[in-house]
XYZ file of C-alpha atoms in Angstrom:
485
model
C 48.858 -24.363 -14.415
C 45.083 -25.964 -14.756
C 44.739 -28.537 -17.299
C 42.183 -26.724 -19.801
C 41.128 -29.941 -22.383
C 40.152 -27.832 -24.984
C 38.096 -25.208 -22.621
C 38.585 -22.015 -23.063
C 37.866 -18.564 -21.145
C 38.073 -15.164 -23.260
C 41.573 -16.461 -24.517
C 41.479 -14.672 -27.329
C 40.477 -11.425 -24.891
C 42.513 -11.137 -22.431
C 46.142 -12.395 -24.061
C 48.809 -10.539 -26.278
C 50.587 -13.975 -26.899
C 50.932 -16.237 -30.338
C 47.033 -17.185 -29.382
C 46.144 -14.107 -28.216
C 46.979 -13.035 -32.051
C 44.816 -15.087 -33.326
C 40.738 -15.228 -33.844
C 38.773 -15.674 -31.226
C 36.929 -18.614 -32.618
C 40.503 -20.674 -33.365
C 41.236 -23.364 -31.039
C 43.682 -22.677 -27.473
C 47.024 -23.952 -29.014
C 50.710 -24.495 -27.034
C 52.542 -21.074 -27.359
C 55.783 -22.801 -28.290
C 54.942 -25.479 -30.539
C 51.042 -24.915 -31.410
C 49.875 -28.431 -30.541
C 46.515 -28.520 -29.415
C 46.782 -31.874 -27.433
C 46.872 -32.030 -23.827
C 47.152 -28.563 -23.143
C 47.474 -26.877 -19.724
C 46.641 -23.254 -18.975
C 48.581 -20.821 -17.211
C 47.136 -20.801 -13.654
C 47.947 -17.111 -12.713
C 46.060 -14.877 -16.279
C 44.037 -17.935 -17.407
C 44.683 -16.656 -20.843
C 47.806 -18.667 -22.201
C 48.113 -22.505 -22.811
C 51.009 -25.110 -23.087
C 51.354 -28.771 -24.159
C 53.531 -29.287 -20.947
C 55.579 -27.526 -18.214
C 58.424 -27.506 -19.831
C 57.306 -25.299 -22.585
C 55.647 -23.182 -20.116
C 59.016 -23.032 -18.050
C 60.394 -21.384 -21.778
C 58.258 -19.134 -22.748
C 57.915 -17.846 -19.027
C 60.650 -14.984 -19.413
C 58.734 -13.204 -22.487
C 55.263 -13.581 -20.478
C 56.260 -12.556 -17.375
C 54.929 -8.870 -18.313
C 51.931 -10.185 -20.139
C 50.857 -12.212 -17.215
C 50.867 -9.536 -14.610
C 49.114 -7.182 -16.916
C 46.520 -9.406 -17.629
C 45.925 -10.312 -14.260
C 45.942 -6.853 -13.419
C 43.250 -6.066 -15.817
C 41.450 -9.044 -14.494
C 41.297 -8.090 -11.427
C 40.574 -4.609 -11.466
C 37.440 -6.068 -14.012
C 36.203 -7.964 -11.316
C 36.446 -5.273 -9.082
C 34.818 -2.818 -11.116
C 31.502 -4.851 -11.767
C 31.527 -5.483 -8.177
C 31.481 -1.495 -7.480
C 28.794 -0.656 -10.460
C 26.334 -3.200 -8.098
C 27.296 -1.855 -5.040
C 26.150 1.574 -6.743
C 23.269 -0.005 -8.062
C 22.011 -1.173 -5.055
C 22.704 2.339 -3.233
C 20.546 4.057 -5.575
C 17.940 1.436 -5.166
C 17.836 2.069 -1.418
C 18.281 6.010 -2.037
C 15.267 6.031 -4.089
C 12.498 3.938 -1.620
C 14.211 5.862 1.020
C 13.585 8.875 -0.829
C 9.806 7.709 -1.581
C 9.501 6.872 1.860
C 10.494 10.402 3.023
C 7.688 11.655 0.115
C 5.109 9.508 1.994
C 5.817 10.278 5.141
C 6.152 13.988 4.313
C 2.804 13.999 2.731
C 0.643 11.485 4.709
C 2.380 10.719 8.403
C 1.208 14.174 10.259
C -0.301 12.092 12.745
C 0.889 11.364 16.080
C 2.390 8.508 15.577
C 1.455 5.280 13.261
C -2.145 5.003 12.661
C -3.561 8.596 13.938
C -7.186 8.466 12.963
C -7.720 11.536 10.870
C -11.019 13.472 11.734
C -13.682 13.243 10.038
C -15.278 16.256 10.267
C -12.074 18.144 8.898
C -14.100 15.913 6.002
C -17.709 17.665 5.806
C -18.882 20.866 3.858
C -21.731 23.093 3.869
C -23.080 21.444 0.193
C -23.963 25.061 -0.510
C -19.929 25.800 -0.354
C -19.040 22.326 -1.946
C -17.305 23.253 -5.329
C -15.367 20.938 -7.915
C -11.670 20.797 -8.014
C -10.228 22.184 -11.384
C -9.539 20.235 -14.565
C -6.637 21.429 -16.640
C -3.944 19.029 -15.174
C -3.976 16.112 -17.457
C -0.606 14.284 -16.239
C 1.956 14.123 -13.402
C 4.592 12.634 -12.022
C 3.659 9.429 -9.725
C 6.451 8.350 -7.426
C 6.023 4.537 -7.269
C 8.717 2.441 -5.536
C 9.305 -1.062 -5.537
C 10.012 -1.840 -1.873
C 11.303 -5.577 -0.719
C 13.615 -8.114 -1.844
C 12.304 -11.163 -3.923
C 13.536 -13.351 -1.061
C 11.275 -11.360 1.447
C 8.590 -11.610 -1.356
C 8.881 -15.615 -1.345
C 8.714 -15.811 2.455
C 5.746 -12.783 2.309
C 3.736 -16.200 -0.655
C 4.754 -19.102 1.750
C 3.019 -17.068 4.831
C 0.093 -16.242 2.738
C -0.537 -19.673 1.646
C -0.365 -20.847 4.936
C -2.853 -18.613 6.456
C -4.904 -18.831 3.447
C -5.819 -22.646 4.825
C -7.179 -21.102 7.589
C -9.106 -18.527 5.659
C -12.516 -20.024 5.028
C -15.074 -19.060 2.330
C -18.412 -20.888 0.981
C -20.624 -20.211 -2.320
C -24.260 -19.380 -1.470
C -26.855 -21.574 -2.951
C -25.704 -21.919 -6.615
C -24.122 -18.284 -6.928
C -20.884 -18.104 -8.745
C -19.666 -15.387 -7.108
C -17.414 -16.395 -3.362
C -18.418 -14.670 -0.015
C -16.082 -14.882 2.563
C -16.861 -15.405 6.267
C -15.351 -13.163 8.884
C -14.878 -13.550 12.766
C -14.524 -17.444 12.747
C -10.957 -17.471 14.502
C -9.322 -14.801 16.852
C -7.239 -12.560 14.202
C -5.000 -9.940 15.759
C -5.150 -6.568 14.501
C -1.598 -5.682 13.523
C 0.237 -8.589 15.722
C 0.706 -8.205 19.321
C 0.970 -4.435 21.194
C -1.411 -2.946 19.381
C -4.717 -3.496 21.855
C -4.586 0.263 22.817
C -5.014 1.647 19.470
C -7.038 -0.969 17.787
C -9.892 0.566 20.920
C -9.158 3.785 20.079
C -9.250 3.133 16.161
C -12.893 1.212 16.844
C -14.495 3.490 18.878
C -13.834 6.430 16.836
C -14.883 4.798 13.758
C -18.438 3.563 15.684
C -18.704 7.737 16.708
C -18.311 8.406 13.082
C -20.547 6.091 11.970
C -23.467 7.240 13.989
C -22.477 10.563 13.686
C -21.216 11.126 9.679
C -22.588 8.024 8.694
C -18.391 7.563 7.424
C -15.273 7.209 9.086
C -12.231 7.893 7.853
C -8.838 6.581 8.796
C -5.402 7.563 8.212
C -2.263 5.652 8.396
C -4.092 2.419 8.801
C -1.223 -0.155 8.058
C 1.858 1.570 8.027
C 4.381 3.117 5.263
C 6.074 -0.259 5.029
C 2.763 -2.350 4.021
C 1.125 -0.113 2.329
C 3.869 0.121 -0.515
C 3.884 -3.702 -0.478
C -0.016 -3.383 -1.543
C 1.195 -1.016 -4.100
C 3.417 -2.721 -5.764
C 1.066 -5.960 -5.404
C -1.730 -3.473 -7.526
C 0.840 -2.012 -9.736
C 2.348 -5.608 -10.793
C -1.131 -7.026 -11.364
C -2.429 -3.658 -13.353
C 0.832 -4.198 -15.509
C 0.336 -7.436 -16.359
C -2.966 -6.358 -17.692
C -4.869 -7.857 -15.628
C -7.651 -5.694 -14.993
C -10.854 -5.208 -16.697
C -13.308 -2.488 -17.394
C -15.865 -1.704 -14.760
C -19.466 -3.265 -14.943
C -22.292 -0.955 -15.791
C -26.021 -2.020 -15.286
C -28.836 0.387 -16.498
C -32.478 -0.380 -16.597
C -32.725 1.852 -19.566
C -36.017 0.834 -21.975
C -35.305 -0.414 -25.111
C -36.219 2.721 -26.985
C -33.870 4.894 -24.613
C -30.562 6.111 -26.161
C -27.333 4.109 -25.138
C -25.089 5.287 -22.358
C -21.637 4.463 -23.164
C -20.181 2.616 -20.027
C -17.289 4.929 -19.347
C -19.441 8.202 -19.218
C -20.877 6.174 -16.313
C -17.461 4.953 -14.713
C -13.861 4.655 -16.366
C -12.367 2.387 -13.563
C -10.673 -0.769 -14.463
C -11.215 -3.831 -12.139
C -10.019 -6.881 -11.025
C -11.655 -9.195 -8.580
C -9.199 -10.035 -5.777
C -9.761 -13.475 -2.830
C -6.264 -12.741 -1.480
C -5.245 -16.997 -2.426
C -3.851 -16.022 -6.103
C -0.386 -15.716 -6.955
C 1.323 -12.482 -5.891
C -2.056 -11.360 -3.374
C -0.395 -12.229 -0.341
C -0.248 -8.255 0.865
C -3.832 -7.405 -0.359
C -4.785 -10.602 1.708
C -2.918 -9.140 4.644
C -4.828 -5.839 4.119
C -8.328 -7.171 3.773
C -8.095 -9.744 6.725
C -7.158 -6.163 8.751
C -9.939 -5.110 7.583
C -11.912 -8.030 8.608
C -10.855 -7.561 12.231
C -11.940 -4.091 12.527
C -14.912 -4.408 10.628
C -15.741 -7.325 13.497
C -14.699 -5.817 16.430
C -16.776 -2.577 15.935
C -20.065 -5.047 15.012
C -19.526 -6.707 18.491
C -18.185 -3.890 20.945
C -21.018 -2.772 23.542
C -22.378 0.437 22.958
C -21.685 0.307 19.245
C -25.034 2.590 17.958
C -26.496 2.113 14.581
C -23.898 -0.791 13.850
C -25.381 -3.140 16.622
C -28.278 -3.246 13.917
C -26.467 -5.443 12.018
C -25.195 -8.876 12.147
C -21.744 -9.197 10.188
C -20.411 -12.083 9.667
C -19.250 -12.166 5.419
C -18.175 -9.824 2.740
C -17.394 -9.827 -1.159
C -13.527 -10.354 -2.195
C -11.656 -7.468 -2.694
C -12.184 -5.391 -5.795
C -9.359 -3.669 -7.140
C -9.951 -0.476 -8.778
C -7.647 1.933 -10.851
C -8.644 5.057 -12.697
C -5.875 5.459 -15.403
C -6.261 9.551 -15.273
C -7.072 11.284 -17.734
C -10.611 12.687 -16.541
C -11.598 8.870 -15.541
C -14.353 9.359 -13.215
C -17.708 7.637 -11.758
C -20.976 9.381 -11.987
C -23.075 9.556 -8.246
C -24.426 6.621 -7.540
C -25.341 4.033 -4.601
C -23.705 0.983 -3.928
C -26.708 -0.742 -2.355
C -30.196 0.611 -3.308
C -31.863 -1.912 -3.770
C -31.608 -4.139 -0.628
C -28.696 -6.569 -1.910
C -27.503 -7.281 1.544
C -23.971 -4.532 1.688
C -24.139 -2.653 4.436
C -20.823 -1.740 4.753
C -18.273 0.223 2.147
C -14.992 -0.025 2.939
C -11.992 1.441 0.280
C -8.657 1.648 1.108
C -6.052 4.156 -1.095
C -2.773 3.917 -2.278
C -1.902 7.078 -4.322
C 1.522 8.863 -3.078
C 1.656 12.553 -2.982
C -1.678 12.923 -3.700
C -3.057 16.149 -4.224
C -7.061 16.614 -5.553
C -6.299 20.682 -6.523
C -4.284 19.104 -9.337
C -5.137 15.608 -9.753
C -8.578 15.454 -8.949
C -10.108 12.110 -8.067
C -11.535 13.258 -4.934
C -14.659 10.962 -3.749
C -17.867 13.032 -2.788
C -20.336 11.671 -0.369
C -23.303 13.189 -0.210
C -25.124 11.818 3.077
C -28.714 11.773 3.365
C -30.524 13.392 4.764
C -28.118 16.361 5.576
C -26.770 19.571 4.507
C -22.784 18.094 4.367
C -20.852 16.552 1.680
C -17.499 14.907 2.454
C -15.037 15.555 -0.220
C -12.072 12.607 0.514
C -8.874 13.265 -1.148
C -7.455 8.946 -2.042
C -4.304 9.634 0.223
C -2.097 6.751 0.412
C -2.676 4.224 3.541
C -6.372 5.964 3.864
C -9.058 3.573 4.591
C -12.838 5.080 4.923
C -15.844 3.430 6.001
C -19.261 4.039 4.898
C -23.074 3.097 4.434
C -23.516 1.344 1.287
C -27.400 1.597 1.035
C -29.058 4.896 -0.113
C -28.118 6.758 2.877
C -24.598 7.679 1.181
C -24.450 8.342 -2.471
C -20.961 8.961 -3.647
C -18.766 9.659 -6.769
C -15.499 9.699 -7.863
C -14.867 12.692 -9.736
C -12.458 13.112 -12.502
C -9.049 12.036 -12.328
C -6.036 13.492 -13.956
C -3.160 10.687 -12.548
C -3.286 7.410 -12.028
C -5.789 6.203 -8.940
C -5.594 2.978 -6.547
C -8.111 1.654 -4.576
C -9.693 -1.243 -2.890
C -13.140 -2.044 -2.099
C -14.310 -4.260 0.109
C -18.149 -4.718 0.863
C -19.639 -6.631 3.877
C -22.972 -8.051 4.525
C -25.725 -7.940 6.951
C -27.021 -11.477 7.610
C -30.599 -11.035 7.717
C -31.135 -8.741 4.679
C -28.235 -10.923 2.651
C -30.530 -14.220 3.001
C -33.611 -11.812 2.218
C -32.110 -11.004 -1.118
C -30.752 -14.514 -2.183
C -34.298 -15.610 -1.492
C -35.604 -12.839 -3.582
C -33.323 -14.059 -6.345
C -34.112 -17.298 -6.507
C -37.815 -16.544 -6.737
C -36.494 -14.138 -9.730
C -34.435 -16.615 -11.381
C -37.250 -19.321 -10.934
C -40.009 -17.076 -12.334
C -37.779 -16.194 -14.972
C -37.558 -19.582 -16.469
C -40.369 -20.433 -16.017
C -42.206 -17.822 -18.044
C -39.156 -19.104 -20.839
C -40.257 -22.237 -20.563
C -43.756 -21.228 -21.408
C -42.998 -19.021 -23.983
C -41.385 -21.930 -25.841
C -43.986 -24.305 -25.314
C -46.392 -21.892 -27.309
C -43.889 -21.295 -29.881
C -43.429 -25.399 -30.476
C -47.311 -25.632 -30.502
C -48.710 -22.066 -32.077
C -52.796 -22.146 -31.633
C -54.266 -21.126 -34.473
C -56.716 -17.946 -32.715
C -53.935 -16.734 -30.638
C -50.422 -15.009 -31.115
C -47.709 -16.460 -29.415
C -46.521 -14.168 -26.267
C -43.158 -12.321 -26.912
C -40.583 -13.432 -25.432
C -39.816 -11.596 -22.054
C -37.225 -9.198 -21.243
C -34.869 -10.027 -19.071
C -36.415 -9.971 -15.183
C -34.920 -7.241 -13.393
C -33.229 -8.780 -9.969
C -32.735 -6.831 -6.931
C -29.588 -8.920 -6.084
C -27.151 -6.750 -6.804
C -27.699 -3.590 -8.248
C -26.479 0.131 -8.435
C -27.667 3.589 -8.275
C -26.591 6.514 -11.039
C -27.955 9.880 -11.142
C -29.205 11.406 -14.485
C -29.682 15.140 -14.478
C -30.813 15.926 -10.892
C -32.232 12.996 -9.498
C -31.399 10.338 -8.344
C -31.922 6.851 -10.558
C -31.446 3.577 -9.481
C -30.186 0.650 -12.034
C -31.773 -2.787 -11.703
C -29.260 -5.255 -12.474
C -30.657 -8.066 -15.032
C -30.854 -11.520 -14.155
C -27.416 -12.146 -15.782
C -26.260 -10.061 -12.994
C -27.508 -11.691 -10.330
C -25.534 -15.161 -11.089
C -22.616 -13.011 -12.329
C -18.972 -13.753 -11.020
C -19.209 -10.862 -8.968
C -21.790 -8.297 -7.213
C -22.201 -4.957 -9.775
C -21.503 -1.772 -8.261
């Protein structure tokens, strides 16, 4: 027997004694005499007390029975919750095994991890391009939630580890972070990989020069890229995200454009240091090292132009379905300093005849258009200036992706200069404007205030009916928290 002191487990559960007749709320009592003083508890069904062992010794022929049954029950109890987990946990790993069979099925036809896709099983006549079809409005998205939360913790203390290493500066008063890339030796993918990080490089330069995009397929892996997804998905839940920025340089007279005729994304700005980023970081310092290697091979064409060295933090779209789409545009029309697009998908089982989504590039000057289906672990590359306008046509399921911009050097510093001079001219005219109000002359009218300055740092391009339009982004813009695209 255990002494119990007046502490009590489901004794009023699992007896059929004198206190297993009673409430459940009455006190453990002796099952001879009732006492409730210095009880002991019967060490084999936990359910029965006694004031002492000789009581215990008494009532021990009536409950024998009792005692074995309950124990019986006990056990069995025990053993039965331990079975339901053991079930749960089999159809936890049936179902990402499952999903990982799904991706595999639907985006691993490569030889082997990390088979480059080709691009030109990419480009269309334009004259033959047509637009997927509409009707579909929902359907099913497999979405697993891969990992442990132990490997989780371990995947937040790496993160934050390499994050120290992971340097980033503010430019001359801007709010908005760019971060540097190249500054310390980063293997692509960990050790082994030398052979196809050449082969992934060189056919993305041949692309470039050639398509003026690259795509890539199976860039990280089934494993990582569900970790990303569930990263995305956890942050989108938690609501997160935002709607995406739209600037016009519409005349006051025009007629409004509602924002999500333009685009219907939802975004949230990502540096890869926040809580629960630790796999986007992963996926954008991959990036990084790509993006790098292919700026500094020999015999790189049209990207030995450039000198890249920073890019924006990661933006993280998703189109919610539901026809969401983004009219054509440009990323970089107006010399912001982006020369390079890069968007990396996550959608499982992705397929554009019935879920749309598909994003057009229309090169100029050409006779192609690349319609890209946002297959999961895809990762494209692209011009962001006016040589590639794009879209994202309308989506009928839920849509993932990640954009990541980088900068040429020269024409970055060009446009921060311009935007000072912007910024200071701005003011300045405010200043004077002011002044005249305070102290009105009496033969002139003072000036109307000025509208706000269009900036060329950043800015986007839209197309109206045929041609195409670009938006100057207002001054707010240019000292916003982030570049508008």
């Amino acid at each position: 027997m255990t002494r119990g002191r007046g502490k009590v487990r489901d004794s009023a559960s699992h007896s059929g004694s004198h206190s297993a007749s009673k409430s459940a709320m009455d006190p453990p009592r002796c099952s001879i005499c009732g006492t409730q003083q210095q009880l002991l508890r019967c060490a084999k069904c936990k359910a029965v007390y006694y004031c002492s062992p000789a009581h215990q010794h008494l009532h021990w022929p009536d409950h024998r029975t009792e005692c074995r049954l309950l124990t019986r029950q006990k056990l069995n109890s025990s053993n039965n919750n331990k079975h339901q987990q053991l079930q749960q946990q089999q159809q936890q790993r049936q179902q990402i095994q499952q999903l990982q069979q799904a991706v595999a099925s639907a985006n691993l036809e490569g030889s082997g991890a990390g088979a480059n896709c080709s691009t030109a099983q990419m480009m269309t006549p334009a004259h033959q391009a047509q637009s997927w079809p509409a009707e579909v409005d929902n359907l099913l998205n497999l979405l697993g939630q891969p990992g442990s939360q132990e490997k989780a913790a371990a995947a937040e203390t790496e993160a934050g580890q390499r994050q120290q290493q992971h340097q980033h500066h503010h430019h001359h008063g801007e709010k908005s972070s760019s971060y540097q890339i190249g500054l310390a030796d980063v293997s692509f993918m960990g050790s082994g990989s030398e052979r196809r990080y050449e082969d992934l490089c060189r056919n993305i330069i041949s692309d470039m020069n050639q398509y003026g995009l690259s795509v890539v397929d199976d860039f990280l892996g089934m494993e990582t890229g569900l970790k990303i997804l569930n990263e995305v998905r956890s942050m989108y839940n938690a609501g997160a995200f935002q709607d995406g920025q739209v600037v016009t340089n519409q005349t006051p007279d025009a007629p409004a454009v509602r924002g999500d005729k333009i685009r219907g994304d939802k975004i949230k700005w990502v540096g890869g240091n926040e809580p629960g980023c630790s796999n986007v970081w992963y996926l954008t310092n991959q990036i990084d090292s790509v993006v790098y290697r292919v700026n500094t091979m020999k015999d790189n064409g049209i990207l030995g132009n450039y000198h890249i060295r920073e890019r924006t933090r990661a933006m993280v779209a998703c189109y919610p379905g539901s026809g969401t789409h983004y009219v054509m545009h440009v990323d970089n029309p107006q010399k912001d300093g982006r020369v390079i697009t890069a968007i990396y998908y996550l959608n499982i089982n992705w397929d554009a005849r019935e879920s749309g989504g598909i994003l057009r590039i229309r090169p100029t000057p050409g006779t192609t258009v690349a319609d890209i289906e946002p297959k999961f672990d895809r990762l494209i590359f692209f011009w962001s200036d006016i040589r590639n306008p794009h879209e994202v046509q309308p989506a009928h399921r839920t849509r993932y992706a990640i954009t990541v911009w980088y900068f040429d050097a020269k024409e970055r510093e060009e446009a921060l200069i311009r935007a000072k001079l912007e910024n200071s001219k701005t003011n300045n005219l405010a200043a004077q404007a002011q002044a005249q109000q305070a102290e009105p002359d009496s033969t002139t009218t003072p000036p109307a205030a000025p509208a706000s300055s269009a900036s060329s740092l950043p800015a986007s391009m839209s197309t109206g009916t045929g041609a195409l339009n670009a938006n100057v982004s207002s001054n707010s813009c240019a000292t916003s928290s982030e570049i508008c695209t």
